[in-house]
Short mmCIF file of C-alpha atoms in Angstrom, two decimals:
data_model
loop_
_atom_site.label_atom_id
_atom_site.label_comp_id
_atom_site.label_asym_id
_atom_site.label_seq_id
_atom_site.Cartn_x
_atom_site.Cartn_y
_atom_site.Cartn_z
CA MET A 1 0.00 0.00 0.00
CA ARG A 2 2.82 2.38 0.85
CA LEU A 3 4.44 1.64 -2.54
CA ASN A 4 1.18 2.44 -4.38
CA TYR A 5 0.96 5.71 -2.45
CA LEU A 6 4.52 6.70 -3.38
CA LEU A 7 3.92 5.67 -6.99
CA ALA A 8 0.79 7.84 -7.14
CA ILE A 9 2.71 10.81 -5.77
CA ALA A 10 5.52 10.28 -8.30
CA LEU A 11 3.07 10.03 -11.22
CA ASN A 12 1.22 13.10 -10.02
CA LEU A 13 4.46 15.09 -9.77
CA SER A 14 5.65 14.01 -13.19
CA SER A 15 2.42 15.22 -14.82
CA THR A 16 2.77 18.65 -13.23
CA PRO A 17 5.24 20.86 -15.09
CA PRO A 18 8.00 22.30 -12.92
CA THR A 19 7.04 25.66 -11.47
CA HIS A 20 10.31 27.26 -12.51
CA LEU A 21 9.27 26.94 -16.17
CA HIS A 22 6.18 29.07 -15.53
CA HIS A 23 7.96 31.78 -13.56
CA GLN A 24 9.74 34.23 -15.84
CA GLN A 25 12.91 35.86 -14.60
CA PRO A 26 12.87 39.63 -14.89
CA PRO A 27 14.99 40.83 -17.81
CA ALA A 28 18.51 41.87 -16.95
CA GLU A 29 19.29 45.55 -16.65
CA GLN A 30 20.66 47.08 -19.83
CA PHE A 31 23.42 49.70 -19.74
CA GLN A 32 24.21 52.55 -22.12
CA PHE A 33 27.69 54.03 -21.80
CA THR A 34 28.72 57.46 -23.09
CA ASP A 35 32.31 58.66 -23.25
CA SER A 36 32.87 62.37 -22.91
CA GLU A 37 35.18 64.23 -25.20
CA ALA A 38 38.58 65.08 -23.69
CA ALA A 39 38.55 68.53 -22.15
CA PRO A 40 40.64 71.34 -23.61
CA SER A 41 44.07 71.89 -22.07
CA THR A 42 43.29 75.29 -20.49
CA LEU A 43 40.35 77.13 -18.94
CA GLU A 44 40.72 79.74 -21.70
CA GLU A 45 40.31 77.06 -24.41
CA MET A 46 37.33 75.64 -22.54
CA TRP A 47 35.78 79.10 -22.57
CA ASP A 48 36.50 79.62 -26.28
CA LEU A 49 35.18 76.21 -27.38
CA THR A 50 31.82 76.34 -25.57
CA ASP A 51 28.69 78.17 -26.68
CA ALA A 52 27.62 79.40 -23.26
CA VAL A 53 28.81 79.59 -19.64
CA ALA A 54 26.39 80.32 -16.80
CA ARG A 55 25.70 80.01 -13.12
CA VAL A 56 22.39 78.16 -12.75
CA ARG A 57 20.09 76.62 -10.13
CA ILE A 58 18.48 73.30 -11.00
CA GLU A 59 14.69 73.38 -10.66
CA GLN A 60 13.77 69.93 -11.96
CA ALA A 61 15.38 66.73 -13.26
CA LEU A 62 13.39 64.47 -15.59
CA VAL A 63 14.70 61.18 -17.03
CA LYS A 64 13.59 60.62 -20.62
CA GLY A 65 13.96 58.03 -23.34
CA LEU A 66 14.55 59.25 -26.89
CA PRO A 67 13.11 56.79 -29.42
CA ARG A 68 15.53 55.00 -31.74
CA ALA A 69 14.41 52.72 -34.59
CA GLY A 70 14.83 49.05 -33.73
CA ARG A 71 16.76 49.79 -30.53
CA PRO A 72 15.97 50.66 -26.93
CA PRO A 73 15.49 54.39 -26.31
CA LYS A 74 18.51 56.59 -25.59
CA VAL A 75 18.25 57.51 -21.90
CA LEU A 76 19.14 61.02 -20.72
CA THR A 77 18.15 63.41 -17.98
CA GLU A 78 16.72 66.81 -18.87
CA HIS A 79 17.34 69.43 -16.19
CA THR A 80 15.27 72.57 -16.06
CA ALA A 81 17.64 75.24 -14.77
CA ARG A 82 17.08 78.85 -13.75
CA VAL A 83 19.85 81.15 -15.01
CA LEU A 84 21.36 83.12 -12.13
CA GLU A 85 24.25 84.72 -14.04
CA VAL A 86 25.16 84.74 -17.74
CA LEU A 87 28.91 84.66 -18.17
CA LYS A 88 29.01 83.84 -21.89
CA GLY A 89 26.41 83.35 -24.60
CA ASP A 90 23.44 85.20 -26.01
CA GLY A 91 20.78 82.48 -26.16
CA PHE A 92 19.36 83.35 -22.73
CA SER A 93 19.45 85.97 -20.00
CA GLU A 94 19.33 86.03 -16.22
CA ARG A 95 16.11 84.62 -14.71
CA ASP A 96 15.37 82.60 -17.89
CA THR A 97 14.96 78.85 -17.65
CA ILE A 98 16.96 76.58 -19.93
CA ILE A 99 17.07 72.83 -20.48
CA ILE A 100 20.40 71.11 -19.84
CA THR A 101 20.72 67.46 -20.88
CA VAL A 102 23.11 64.91 -19.41
CA PRO A 103 23.44 61.36 -20.83
CA VAL A 104 22.78 59.67 -17.47
CA GLY A 105 19.71 58.27 -15.74
CA LYS A 106 17.64 55.15 -15.20
CA LEU A 107 14.42 54.38 -17.02
CA THR A 108 12.11 51.35 -17.17
CA VAL A 109 10.41 50.67 -20.50
CA ASN A 110 8.22 47.57 -21.01
CA ASP A 111 9.62 45.95 -17.83
CA GLN A 112 13.19 46.52 -19.08
CA THR A 113 15.44 48.77 -16.96
CA ILE A 114 17.90 50.86 -18.94
CA SER A 115 20.69 52.70 -17.12
CA ALA A 116 22.68 55.40 -18.92
CA ILE A 117 26.16 56.07 -17.55
CA ALA A 118 28.70 58.73 -18.55
CA ALA A 119 32.06 58.84 -16.80
CA GLY A 120 32.14 61.62 -14.23
CA SER A 121 28.64 62.88 -15.04
CA ARG A 122 25.58 62.62 -12.85
CA VAL A 123 21.98 63.71 -12.38
CA PHE A 124 21.81 67.14 -10.73
CA HIS A 125 19.50 67.71 -7.77
CA PRO A 126 16.70 70.30 -7.59
CA GLY A 127 18.00 73.35 -5.73
CA GLU A 128 21.64 72.65 -6.62
CA GLU A 129 23.66 75.62 -7.88
CA LEU A 130 26.16 74.95 -10.65
CA LEU A 131 28.66 76.68 -12.89
CA VAL A 132 28.17 75.10 -16.33
CA PHE A 133 29.99 75.20 -19.66
CA LEU A 134 27.42 74.46 -22.36
CA THR A 135 27.13 73.38 -25.98
CA ARG A 136 23.92 74.46 -27.74
CA LEU A 137 21.94 71.69 -29.43
CA SER A 138 19.91 72.07 -32.63
CA THR A 139 16.75 71.83 -30.46
CA GLY A 140 17.75 74.97 -28.55
CA ASP A 141 18.53 72.96 -25.41
CA TYR A 142 22.06 72.61 -24.03
CA ASP A 143 24.48 69.78 -23.27
CA ILE A 144 27.19 69.95 -20.64
CA ALA A 145 30.42 70.44 -22.61
CA TYR A 146 33.33 68.05 -22.06
CA GLY A 147 31.73 65.84 -19.41
CA PRO A 148 32.95 66.37 -15.85
CA ALA A 149 35.13 69.36 -16.85
CA GLY A 150 31.96 71.18 -17.90
CA PHE A 151 30.14 71.46 -14.57
CA TYR A 152 31.03 72.56 -11.04
CA SER A 153 28.69 72.25 -8.08
CA LEU A 154 28.74 75.53 -6.15
CA GLU A 155 27.06 74.09 -3.05
CA ALA A 156 30.21 74.00 -0.91
CA GLU A 157 32.86 76.64 -0.24
CA ARG A 158 35.55 74.27 -1.61
CA ILE A 159 35.00 72.70 -5.01
CA THR A 160 36.69 69.50 -6.13
CA LEU A 161 38.22 69.99 -9.55
CA PRO A 162 37.88 67.18 -12.10
CA GLY A 163 41.16 65.63 -13.27
CA ASP A 164 41.31 67.62 -16.54
CA ALA A 165 40.82 70.95 -14.77
CA ARG A 166 43.53 70.20 -12.18
CA ARG A 167 46.08 70.38 -15.00
CA TRP A 168 44.93 73.77 -16.27
CA PRO A 169 47.54 76.50 -15.66
CA THR A 170 44.84 78.72 -14.10
CA PHE A 171 44.50 76.21 -11.23
CA ALA A 172 48.11 74.98 -11.09
CA GLY A 173 49.45 74.32 -7.61
CA ARG A 174 46.02 74.47 -5.94
CA GLY A 175 45.63 70.75 -5.39
CA ILE A 176 42.36 69.00 -6.01
CA THR A 177 40.09 71.70 -4.58
CA ILE A 178 39.57 75.39 -5.18
CA SER A 179 37.43 77.91 -3.37
CA ARG A 180 34.09 78.77 -4.90
CA GLY A 181 35.15 82.44 -5.04
CA ASP A 182 38.43 81.67 -6.86
CA LEU A 183 36.64 79.53 -9.45
CA LEU A 184 34.03 82.19 -10.17
CA ALA A 185 36.68 84.94 -10.24
CA ALA A 186 38.72 83.01 -12.83
CA VAL A 187 35.69 82.59 -15.09
CA ARG A 188 34.53 86.20 -14.63
CA MET A 189 38.00 87.37 -15.72
CA LEU A 190 37.45 85.51 -19.00
CA LYS A 191 34.12 87.32 -19.42
CA GLN A 192 35.92 90.67 -19.04
CA ARG A 193 38.50 89.56 -21.61
CA GLY A 194 35.66 89.14 -24.06
#
């Protein structure tokens, strides 16, 4: 009798498909990597090669996916920024809002998570004040120029310089940080130069 019982259990189990075949694993996260262009060798070149330079305050950050035929969307974060001070450029004035895009962010589309990563770049936080070097896009929006060399958080009194900027003669001998006032003074001198 015990053998018949075990045989019935075995037959019953064999007719039931394994549960792991019915449970789908979530798709793996997909990554998009963006390399930034090497920064110019001086602050003066950085100034000359960018379309605009401004001090801004981030008001909003919104992750978006730009459609691409036959491929997952290109993920980026659009930042709405209030212009506090125009240092270079004529596409906007103080108190205007501009859109600054950064090729970073995380987005889920059709149960697929896509993470966009760009070395040294990041999503900016609402309320954060930044000094930004910008390239104007055909849409009228702006990209951060030259990756991490193109933005400086002004939230602290001491600002950590990215590797490229540490080599610029303007900042030579200052180590890895510079005061907020010295950074802004160096850029404002370029504005006066014209």
